[in-house]
């Protein structure tokens, strides 16, 4: 028996768990390739709630026992909130000082030196591409960065890409696939030199998977895939998924009315596509009940953590959310009410109901009264059509729902292709050419406005208090709006400064705003109190 499998089984034995067959098979396949010194990119398609995070814990435990093929684990997730949550959970089960969260909001291991680093894609790509995220300002202003430390840590690791389907906004409007191309470029570069890579997902759309595999084939990199079917699932998991039932409905009723009716006897999670709509529905529900929590992407980190803690510890009767709870947050509700969205997103959201083995029945309601937000009209309409034809008005075992949904995702995206390789070429070129350094990376960042979709986010501070944990990440378009409206920025030393006409024109004209702000020693912008309070709701009442 291999060391990885031993580490996993020993971990399960100590906790009284039954090891998962698909995880065991994946670890065996990984170790077999490493023993033969073969390149390996392993796709692990696992059901929602299957325990993907235990893969990382087993890998870390093996590395702590001087496993010869990698010295650390770097686990990459799409959002800061779930980075913090996973790091917290792993810290409780691994020795002290082993686990660190590292992203733009926290510096637990700036150069990825810890044995287990949980990070975001934007931070990972910066570290991989010769500008450590912790030194971004210094790199852009002085052309200096200690990038070899971080790259050395990456190249001596096993790299785990988790919730991979969320690294691209496939199905959204005006998607450039910047994050996806960067992720795939790094995967190809790493695997080509023998760094083992795992890709974990429950709902990876076929166009994304084909894009990754085509690039791997072109580079001559071997890959393997483990996908689950009814026959291959553990008997206990299979029977549990058969026992739990899912009802599916497409409704034209008012969403608030549905929530109120369902919440009389059941717990309800409603997921919206737009922050403004989430806030409006939350305010309406607050008039009727106190057991309701709001969480969305425009909450500052301080309040986002408060909201997630409430979800996990208090389990409020009603949760109003945006896409931030689609993955990584381990909650189970009786009823999901979802705004129209692409098929893979809908399945991911559905994974938040009837999630526990003790659950009996879950409901999924797609409300046509809610906005499709940033999602492509054709994709959302296809999704509603194929899911309605298969499930509308029916109650089916959760196993059937999950297995059939995978085929429906393929149906929705049939004919879709992912084009463009600009960012892929940039990432692989910066990695392969040892003569390209921080100066060259700086130039590329300025041209492309970063290597991931979230790079261009701008920190927005409330005008009534300038504190880092009250900042909210907003888009460049929104930031330019508030710059023109308020003409006030926060400098790197925390002071407020009014912009001159020349400065305002420079910042709001063409080019990457995020880069311009760094070069001009600007930390963030000011938003007015009214807008900020609309985003944060009654969380501000807790502000001392």
Coordinates of C-alpha atoms in Angstrom, one line a residue:
X1 CA 0.0 0.0 0.0
X2 CA 1.3 3.5 -0.9
X3 CA 2.2 6.2 1.5
X4 CA -0.6 8.5 0.3
X5 CA -3.2 5.9 0.7
X6 CA -1.8 5.0 4.1
X7 CA -2.0 8.6 5.2
X8 CA -5.6 8.9 4.1
X9 CA -6.8 5.6 5.6
X10 CA -5.0 6.3 8.9
X11 CA -6.7 9.7 9.0
X12 CA -10.1 8.1 8.4
X13 CA -9.5 5.3 10.9
X14 CA -8.6 7.8 13.7
X15 CA -11.9 9.7 13.1
X16 CA -14.1 6.7 12.7
X17 CA -14.8 7.5 9.0
X18 CA -15.3 5.0 6.1
X19 CA -12.7 5.9 3.4
X20 CA -14.2 7.1 0.1
X21 CA -13.5 4.7 -2.8
X22 CA -13.0 7.4 -5.4
X23 CA -10.5 9.3 -3.2
X24 CA -8.6 6.1 -2.6
X25 CA -8.5 5.4 -6.3
X26 CA -7.3 8.9 -7.0
X27 CA -4.6 8.7 -4.4
X28 CA -3.5 5.3 -5.7
X29 CA -3.4 6.6 -9.3
X30 CA -1.4 9.7 -8.3
X31 CA 1.1 7.6 -6.3
X32 CA 1.5 5.1 -9.1
X33 CA 2.4 7.9 -11.5
X34 CA 4.8 9.5 -9.1
X35 CA 6.5 6.1 -8.3
X36 CA 7.2 5.7 -12.1
X37 CA 8.4 9.4 -12.3
X38 CA 5.6 10.2 -14.8
X39 CA 4.0 13.6 -15.3
X40 CA 0.5 13.6 -13.8
X41 CA -2.5 15.9 -14.0
X42 CA -5.4 14.1 -12.3
X43 CA -9.0 15.2 -12.8
X44 CA -11.2 14.2 -9.9
X45 CA -14.9 14.6 -10.5
X46 CA -16.5 14.0 -7.1
X47 CA -20.1 14.4 -5.9
X48 CA -21.0 17.4 -3.9
X49 CA -20.4 16.8 -0.2
X50 CA -18.1 13.9 -0.9
X51 CA -15.2 15.3 1.3
X52 CA -12.8 16.8 -1.3
X53 CA -10.8 18.6 1.4
X54 CA -9.7 15.3 3.0
X55 CA -7.6 14.8 -0.1
X56 CA -5.5 17.8 0.8
X57 CA -5.2 16.8 4.4
X58 CA -4.0 13.4 3.4
X59 CA -1.4 14.9 1.1
X60 CA -0.2 17.3 3.8
X61 CA 0.1 14.4 6.3
X62 CA 2.3 12.5 3.8
X63 CA 4.5 15.6 3.2
X64 CA 5.0 15.9 7.0
X65 CA 6.4 12.3 6.9
X66 CA 9.1 13.3 4.4
X67 CA 7.2 12.1 1.3
X68 CA 9.8 12.1 -1.5
X69 CA 7.8 13.5 -4.4
X70 CA 6.6 16.9 -2.9
X71 CA 7.5 18.9 0.1
X72 CA 4.2 20.9 0.5
X73 CA 0.7 21.2 -0.7
X74 CA -0.7 24.4 -2.4
X75 CA -4.5 24.3 -2.5
X76 CA -6.1 26.9 -4.8
X77 CA -9.6 28.2 -4.5
X78 CA -11.6 30.8 -6.3
X79 CA -12.7 33.0 -3.4
X80 CA -11.1 34.5 -0.3
X81 CA -14.0 33.6 2.0
X82 CA -13.7 29.8 1.3
X83 CA -9.9 30.0 1.5
X84 CA -10.2 31.3 5.1
X85 CA -12.9 28.7 5.9
X86 CA -10.8 25.7 4.6
X87 CA -7.6 27.0 6.2
X88 CA -9.5 27.3 9.6
X89 CA -10.9 23.7 9.3
X90 CA -7.5 22.2 8.3
X91 CA -5.7 24.1 11.1
X92 CA -7.9 22.3 13.6
X93 CA -6.9 18.8 12.4
X94 CA -3.2 19.4 11.5
X95 CA -0.2 20.3 13.7
X96 CA 0.1 24.0 14.7
X97 CA 2.0 26.2 12.2
X98 CA 1.5 23.8 9.3
X99 CA -1.5 25.5 7.6
X100 CA -1.6 29.1 6.3
X101 CA -4.1 31.1 4.3
X102 CA -2.5 33.5 1.8
X103 CA -4.4 36.0 -0.3
X104 CA -4.6 39.8 -0.9
X105 CA -6.3 40.2 2.4
X106 CA -4.1 38.1 4.6
X107 CA -0.4 37.2 4.6
X108 CA -0.1 33.8 6.3
X109 CA 2.7 32.5 4.0
X110 CA 3.7 35.2 1.5
X111 CA 6.2 33.0 -0.4
X112 CA 4.3 29.8 0.0
X113 CA 6.9 28.3 2.4
X114 CA 4.4 26.6 4.8
X115 CA 3.7 22.9 4.4
X116 CA 0.1 23.6 3.5
X117 CA -0.9 26.9 1.8
X118 CA -4.5 27.7 1.0
X119 CA -4.7 30.5 -1.5
X120 CA -6.7 32.2 -4.2
X121 CA -6.0 31.9 -7.9
X122 CA -5.0 35.6 -8.3
X123 CA -2.4 35.2 -5.5
X124 CA -1.1 31.9 -6.9
X125 CA -0.7 33.3 -10.5
X126 CA 1.2 36.4 -9.3
X127 CA 3.6 34.2 -7.2
X128 CA 4.0 31.8 -10.1
X129 CA 4.6 34.6 -12.6
X130 CA 7.5 36.3 -10.8
X131 CA 5.6 38.9 -8.8
X132 CA 4.8 37.6 -5.3
X133 CA 1.4 39.1 -4.4
X134 CA 2.9 40.4 -1.1
X135 CA 5.4 42.4 -3.1
X136 CA 3.1 43.7 -5.8
X137 CA 3.5 47.3 -4.9
X138 CA 7.2 47.1 -4.6
X139 CA 7.5 45.2 -7.9
X140 CA 5.4 47.7 -9.9
X141 CA 7.0 50.8 -8.4
X142 CA 10.7 49.7 -8.1
X143 CA 10.9 46.6 -10.4
X144 CA 12.1 44.5 -7.5
X145 CA 10.7 41.2 -6.2
X146 CA 11.9 38.1 -4.5
X147 CA 10.1 35.8 -6.9
X148 CA 12.5 32.9 -6.8
X149 CA 11.5 32.0 -3.2
X150 CA 7.9 31.7 -4.1
X151 CA 8.6 29.8 -7.4
X152 CA 10.9 27.4 -5.6
X153 CA 8.1 26.6 -3.2
X154 CA 5.6 26.1 -6.0
X155 CA 7.9 23.8 -8.0
X156 CA 8.6 21.6 -5.0
X157 CA 4.8 21.2 -4.2
X158 CA 1.8 19.3 -5.3
X159 CA -0.7 21.8 -6.6
X160 CA -4.4 21.3 -6.0
X161 CA -7.0 23.4 -8.1
X162 CA -10.3 23.1 -6.2
X163 CA -13.7 24.2 -7.4
X164 CA -12.1 24.5 -10.9
X165 CA -15.4 25.3 -12.6
X166 CA -15.5 28.7 -10.8
X167 CA -12.1 29.8 -12.3
X168 CA -14.0 30.8 -15.4
X169 CA -17.3 32.7 -15.8
X170 CA -18.4 30.4 -18.6
X171 CA -21.9 31.4 -19.4
X172 CA -21.5 35.0 -18.4
X173 CA -21.6 38.0 -20.7
X174 CA -18.3 39.3 -22.2
X175 CA -16.2 36.5 -20.7
X176 CA -12.6 36.8 -21.7
X177 CA -11.4 33.6 -20.0
X178 CA -8.5 35.4 -18.5
X179 CA -8.5 33.4 -15.2
X180 CA -9.0 30.2 -17.0
X181 CA -6.2 30.7 -19.5
X182 CA -3.8 31.7 -16.7
X183 CA -4.8 28.6 -14.6
X184 CA -4.3 26.3 -17.6
X185 CA -1.0 28.0 -18.5
X186 CA 0.3 27.3 -15.0
X187 CA -1.0 23.8 -15.0
X188 CA 0.8 22.9 -18.3
X189 CA 4.0 24.6 -17.2
X190 CA 4.0 22.8 -13.8
X191 CA 3.1 19.4 -15.2
X192 CA 5.6 19.6 -18.0
X193 CA 8.4 19.7 -15.4
X194 CA 7.0 16.9 -13.2
X195 CA 5.0 18.9 -10.6
X196 CA 1.9 16.8 -9.8
X197 CA -1.4 18.6 -10.3
X198 CA -4.9 17.7 -9.1
X199 CA -8.1 19.3 -10.5
X200 CA -11.1 18.9 -8.2
X201 CA -14.6 19.6 -9.3
X202 CA -18.2 18.5 -9.0
X203 CA -19.6 20.4 -12.0
X204 CA -16.9 21.1 -14.6
X205 CA -18.6 22.1 -17.9
X206 CA -17.3 20.0 -20.9
X207 CA -16.0 23.0 -22.9
X208 CA -13.7 23.9 -20.0
X209 CA -12.5 20.3 -19.5
X210 CA -11.9 19.9 -23.2
X211 CA -9.9 23.2 -23.3
X212 CA -7.6 22.1 -20.5
X213 CA -7.1 18.6 -22.0
X214 CA -6.4 20.0 -25.5
X215 CA -3.6 22.2 -24.1
X216 CA -2.2 19.3 -22.1
X217 CA -2.2 17.1 -25.2
X218 CA -0.5 19.9 -27.2
X219 CA 2.2 20.1 -24.6
X220 CA 2.6 16.3 -24.4
X221 CA 1.5 16.2 -20.8
X222 CA -0.3 13.0 -19.6
X223 CA -3.6 13.3 -17.7
X224 CA -6.0 10.9 -16.1
X225 CA -9.6 11.3 -15.1
X226 CA -11.8 9.8 -12.4
X227 CA -15.5 10.4 -12.7
X228 CA -18.2 9.0 -10.6
X229 CA -21.1 6.8 -11.7
X230 CA -23.8 5.0 -9.7
X231 CA -21.8 1.8 -9.8
X232 CA -18.5 3.3 -8.8
X233 CA -19.8 5.2 -5.7
X234 CA -19.3 3.8 -2.2
X235 CA -22.3 1.8 -1.2
X236 CA -23.0 4.0 1.8
X237 CA -22.9 7.2 -0.3
X238 CA -25.0 5.6 -3.1
X239 CA -27.7 4.5 -0.6
X240 CA -27.7 7.9 1.2
X241 CA -28.1 9.7 -2.1
X242 CA -30.9 7.4 -3.1
X243 CA -32.6 7.9 0.2
X244 CA -32.6 11.7 0.0
X245 CA -35.1 13.2 -2.4
X246 CA -35.0 16.4 -4.5
X247 CA -38.1 18.2 -5.7
X248 CA -37.5 20.6 -8.7
X249 CA -39.8 23.5 -9.7
X250 CA -39.6 26.4 -12.1
X251 CA -41.9 29.1 -10.7
X252 CA -43.2 32.4 -11.9
X253 CA -44.3 33.5 -8.4
X254 CA -42.8 36.4 -6.5
X255 CA -39.6 35.2 -4.8
X256 CA -40.3 36.8 -1.4
X257 CA -43.7 35.2 -1.3
X258 CA -42.1 31.8 -2.0
X259 CA -39.5 32.4 0.8
X260 CA -42.1 33.4 3.4
X261 CA -44.3 30.4 2.6
X262 CA -41.5 27.9 2.7
X263 CA -39.8 29.3 5.8
X264 CA -42.9 28.6 7.9
X265 CA -41.8 25.0 8.2
X266 CA -38.4 24.8 6.5
X267 CA -35.0 26.5 6.3
X268 CA -34.6 28.5 3.1
X269 CA -31.5 29.6 1.1
X270 CA -32.1 32.1 -1.7
X271 CA -29.3 32.8 -4.1
X272 CA -29.4 35.9 -6.3
X273 CA -27.2 37.0 -9.2
X274 CA -27.0 40.7 -8.3
X275 CA -26.0 42.4 -5.0
X276 CA -28.7 45.0 -5.3
X277 CA -31.4 42.4 -5.7
X278 CA -30.1 40.4 -2.7
X279 CA -30.1 43.5 -0.5
X280 CA -33.6 44.5 -1.6
X281 CA -35.0 41.0 -0.8
X282 CA -33.1 40.9 2.5
X283 CA -34.6 44.2 3.6
X284 CA -38.1 43.0 2.7
X285 CA -37.6 39.8 4.6
X286 CA -36.2 41.6 7.7
X287 CA -39.6 43.3 8.1
X288 CA -41.1 39.8 8.6
X289 CA -38.5 37.8 10.6
X290 CA -35.3 38.2 12.6
X291 CA -33.9 34.8 11.6
X292 CA -32.4 36.0 8.3
X293 CA -28.8 36.5 7.3
X294 CA -27.4 38.4 4.3
X295 CA -24.2 37.5 2.6
X296 CA -22.8 38.7 -0.8
X297 CA -19.6 39.6 -2.6
X298 CA -19.7 43.3 -1.7
X299 CA -19.6 42.8 2.0
X300 CA -16.2 43.8 3.5
X301 CA -14.1 40.9 4.9
X302 CA -15.1 41.9 8.5
X303 CA -18.8 41.3 7.9
X304 CA -18.4 38.4 5.4
X305 CA -16.7 36.4 8.2
X306 CA -19.5 37.4 10.6
X307 CA -22.0 36.2 8.1
X308 CA -20.3 32.9 7.4
X309 CA -19.9 32.2 11.1
X310 CA -23.6 32.8 11.5
X311 CA -24.4 30.4 8.7
X312 CA -22.2 27.7 10.2
X313 CA -23.0 28.2 13.9
X314 CA -26.5 29.6 14.2
X315 CA -28.1 28.2 11.0
X316 CA -30.6 31.0 10.5
X317 CA -34.0 30.1 9.1
X318 CA -33.4 32.2 6.0
X319 CA -30.2 33.0 4.1
X320 CA -30.1 35.6 1.4
X321 CA -27.0 35.3 -0.7
X322 CA -25.3 35.8 -4.0
X323 CA -22.9 33.4 -5.7
X324 CA -20.5 33.5 -2.7
X325 CA -22.1 30.3 -1.1
X326 CA -22.1 28.3 -4.3
X327 CA -19.0 26.4 -3.3
X328 CA -16.8 25.7 -0.3
X329 CA -19.3 26.7 2.4
X330 CA -20.5 23.5 4.1
X331 CA -24.2 24.3 4.7
X332 CA -27.3 22.3 4.1
X333 CA -30.8 23.9 3.7
X334 CA -34.2 22.4 3.1
X335 CA -35.1 24.7 0.2
X336 CA -33.1 26.5 -2.4
X337 CA -34.6 29.3 -4.3
X338 CA -32.3 30.3 -7.2
X339 CA -32.3 33.1 -9.8
X340 CA -31.9 31.8 -13.3
X341 CA -28.3 30.9 -14.0
X342 CA -26.1 28.5 -16.1
X343 CA -26.5 24.8 -15.6
X344 CA -23.2 24.2 -13.8
X345 CA -24.0 27.0 -11.4
X346 CA -27.5 25.7 -10.8
X347 CA -26.2 22.2 -9.9
X348 CA -23.6 23.8 -7.6
X349 CA -26.3 25.7 -5.8
X350 CA -28.5 22.6 -5.6
X351 CA -25.6 21.0 -3.7
X352 CA -26.5 23.3 -0.7
X353 CA -29.8 21.4 -0.1
X354 CA -30.3 17.9 1.4
X355 CA -26.5 17.8 1.8
X356 CA -26.3 15.8 5.0
X357 CA -26.7 12.1 5.3
X358 CA -29.4 12.8 7.9
X359 CA -31.4 15.0 5.5
X360 CA -34.5 13.4 3.9
X361 CA -35.9 15.9 1.4
X362 CA -34.7 19.0 -0.4
X363 CA -36.5 21.4 -2.7
X364 CA -35.0 23.4 -5.6
X365 CA -37.0 26.3 -7.0
X366 CA -35.9 28.4 -9.9
X367 CA -37.7 31.8 -9.8
X368 CA -38.3 33.4 -13.1
X369 CA -39.1 36.7 -11.4
X370 CA -35.4 37.1 -10.4
X371 CA -32.7 38.6 -12.5
X372 CA -30.3 36.5 -14.5
X373 CA -27.7 39.2 -13.7
X374 CA -24.4 38.8 -15.5
X375 CA -25.3 35.5 -17.2
X376 CA -25.8 35.0 -20.9
X377 CA -29.5 34.9 -21.9
X378 CA -29.1 31.9 -24.3
X379 CA -27.3 29.8 -21.6
X380 CA -29.8 30.6 -18.9
X381 CA -32.7 29.9 -21.2
X382 CA -31.2 26.6 -22.3
X383 CA -30.6 25.6 -18.7
X384 CA -34.2 26.4 -17.7
X385 CA -35.5 24.5 -20.7
X386 CA -33.5 21.2 -20.2
X387 CA -34.0 21.1 -16.5
X388 CA -37.7 21.8 -16.8
X389 CA -38.1 19.0 -19.4
X390 CA -36.3 16.6 -17.1
X391 CA -37.3 17.6 -13.6
X392 CA -40.1 20.2 -13.4
X393 CA -42.8 19.2 -10.9
X394 CA -41.0 15.9 -10.1
X395 CA -39.4 14.5 -7.0
X396 CA -36.4 12.3 -7.6
X397 CA -33.6 10.6 -5.6
X398 CA -30.7 13.0 -5.1
X399 CA -28.5 10.5 -6.8
X400 CA -30.6 10.6 -10.0
X401 CA -30.6 14.4 -9.8
X402 CA -26.8 14.6 -9.6
X403 CA -26.1 12.1 -12.3
X404 CA -28.7 13.4 -14.7
X405 CA -27.6 17.0 -14.1
X406 CA -24.1 16.2 -15.3
X407 CA -25.6 15.1 -18.6
X408 CA -27.8 18.2 -18.7
X409 CA -24.7 20.5 -18.2
X410 CA -23.2 18.9 -21.3
X411 CA -26.5 19.5 -23.2
X412 CA -26.6 23.2 -22.2
X413 CA -23.0 23.8 -23.3
X414 CA -23.1 21.7 -26.5
X415 CA -21.5 23.7 -29.3
X416 CA -19.8 26.2 -27.0
X417 CA -16.1 26.6 -27.5
X418 CA -13.4 28.5 -25.5
X419 CA -11.3 30.7 -27.8
X420 CA -8.2 32.7 -27.2
X421 CA -4.7 31.9 -26.0
X422 CA -3.2 35.3 -25.3
X423 CA -3.0 34.9 -21.5
X424 CA -2.0 31.3 -21.8
X425 CA 1.0 32.3 -23.9
X426 CA 1.9 35.1 -21.5
X427 CA 1.9 32.8 -18.4
X428 CA 3.9 30.0 -20.1
X429 CA 6.4 32.4 -21.6
X430 CA 7.1 34.2 -18.3
X431 CA 7.6 30.8 -16.7
X432 CA 9.8 29.2 -19.3
X433 CA 12.1 32.2 -20.1
X434 CA 14.6 32.6 -17.3
X435 CA 15.7 36.0 -18.7
X436 CA 12.2 37.5 -18.3
X437 CA 12.0 39.2 -14.9
X438 CA 9.9 41.5 -12.8
X439 CA 10.2 44.4 -15.2
X440 CA 8.7 42.2 -18.0
X441 CA 5.9 40.9 -15.8
X442 CA 5.1 44.5 -14.8
X443 CA 4.7 45.4 -18.5
X444 CA 2.4 42.4 -19.1
X445 CA 0.3 43.2 -16.1
X446 CA -0.2 46.7 -17.3
X447 CA -1.1 45.6 -20.8
X448 CA -3.6 42.9 -19.7
X449 CA -4.7 44.6 -16.4
X450 CA -3.5 41.6 -14.5
X451 CA -3.5 37.9 -15.2
X452 CA -6.9 37.0 -13.6
X453 CA -10.4 38.5 -13.7
X454 CA -10.2 39.7 -10.1
X455 CA -6.9 41.7 -10.5
X456 CA -8.7 44.8 -11.6
X457 CA -10.8 45.0 -8.4
X458 CA -10.4 48.3 -6.6
X459 CA -10.6 48.7 -2.8
X460 CA -13.5 51.0 -1.8
X461 CA -13.5 52.6 1.7
X462 CA -16.5 54.1 3.4
X463 CA -16.2 57.9 3.8
X464 CA -16.9 57.7 7.5
X465 CA -14.0 55.3 8.5
X466 CA -10.8 54.3 6.7
X467 CA -10.0 50.8 7.9
X468 CA -8.6 47.9 5.8
X469 CA -11.2 45.3 7.0
X470 CA -14.0 47.6 5.9
X471 CA -12.9 47.8 2.3
X472 CA -15.0 46.3 -0.5
X473 CA -13.7 45.1 -3.8
X474 CA -15.4 46.8 -6.7
X475 CA -15.0 46.7 -10.4
X476 CA -12.9 49.2 -12.4
X477 CA -16.1 50.5 -14.0
X478 CA -17.7 51.1 -10.6
X479 CA -14.5 52.6 -9.2
X480 CA -14.3 55.2 -12.0
X481 CA -17.9 56.1 -11.3
X482 CA -17.2 56.8 -7.7
X483 CA -13.9 58.6 -8.5
X484 CA -15.9 61.0 -10.7
X485 CA -18.6 61.4 -8.1
X486 CA -16.5 61.8 -5.0
X487 CA -13.0 62.7 -6.3
X488 CA -11.4 61.3 -3.1
X489 CA -8.8 58.6 -2.7
X490 CA -7.0 56.9 0.2
X491 CA -3.2 57.0 0.0
X492 CA -0.9 54.2 1.1
X493 CA -0.3 56.0 4.5
X494 CA -4.1 56.0 5.1
X495 CA -4.8 59.7 4.5
X496 CA -7.6 61.1 2.4
X497 CA -6.8 63.2 -0.7
X498 CA -8.9 65.1 -3.1
X499 CA -8.0 64.7 -6.7
X500 CA -7.2 67.5 -9.0
X501 CA -8.8 67.7 -12.5
X502 CA -5.6 66.4 -14.0
X503 CA -5.3 63.5 -11.6
X504 CA -8.9 62.5 -12.1
X505 CA -8.5 62.5 -15.8
X506 CA -5.4 60.4 -15.6
X507 CA -7.0 57.8 -13.4
X508 CA -10.4 57.6 -15.2
X509 CA -9.0 57.6 -18.8
X510 CA -7.7 54.5 -20.6
X511 CA -5.3 51.9 -19.1
X512 CA -5.5 49.7 -16.1
X513 CA -6.8 51.6 -13.1
X514 CA -5.5 49.2 -10.5
X515 CA -1.9 49.6 -11.9
X516 CA -2.3 53.4 -12.1
X517 CA -3.4 53.5 -8.4
X518 CA -0.3 51.5 -7.3
X519 CA 2.1 53.6 -9.3
X520 CA 0.5 56.8 -7.7
X521 CA 0.6 55.4 -4.1
X522 CA -3.1 55.1 -3.9
X523 CA -4.5 52.4 -1.7
X524 CA -8.2 52.8 -2.6
X525 CA -11.1 55.1 -3.3
X526 CA -13.9 56.6 -1.2
X527 CA -17.5 55.7 -1.6
X528 CA -20.3 57.7 -0.1
X529 CA -22.0 56.5 3.1
X530 CA -25.4 56.0 1.5
X531 CA -24.0 53.5 -1.1
X532 CA -21.8 51.7 1.5
X533 CA -24.7 51.3 3.9
X534 CA -26.9 49.9 1.1
X535 CA -24.2 47.2 0.5
X536 CA -23.7 46.4 4.1
X537 CA -27.2 46.6 5.5
X538 CA -27.6 46.3 9.2
X539 CA -24.1 44.8 9.7
X540 CA -23.0 48.4 10.2
X541 CA -25.0 48.5 13.5
X542 CA -22.3 46.3 15.0
X543 CA -19.6 48.8 14.1
X544 CA -18.1 50.1 17.4

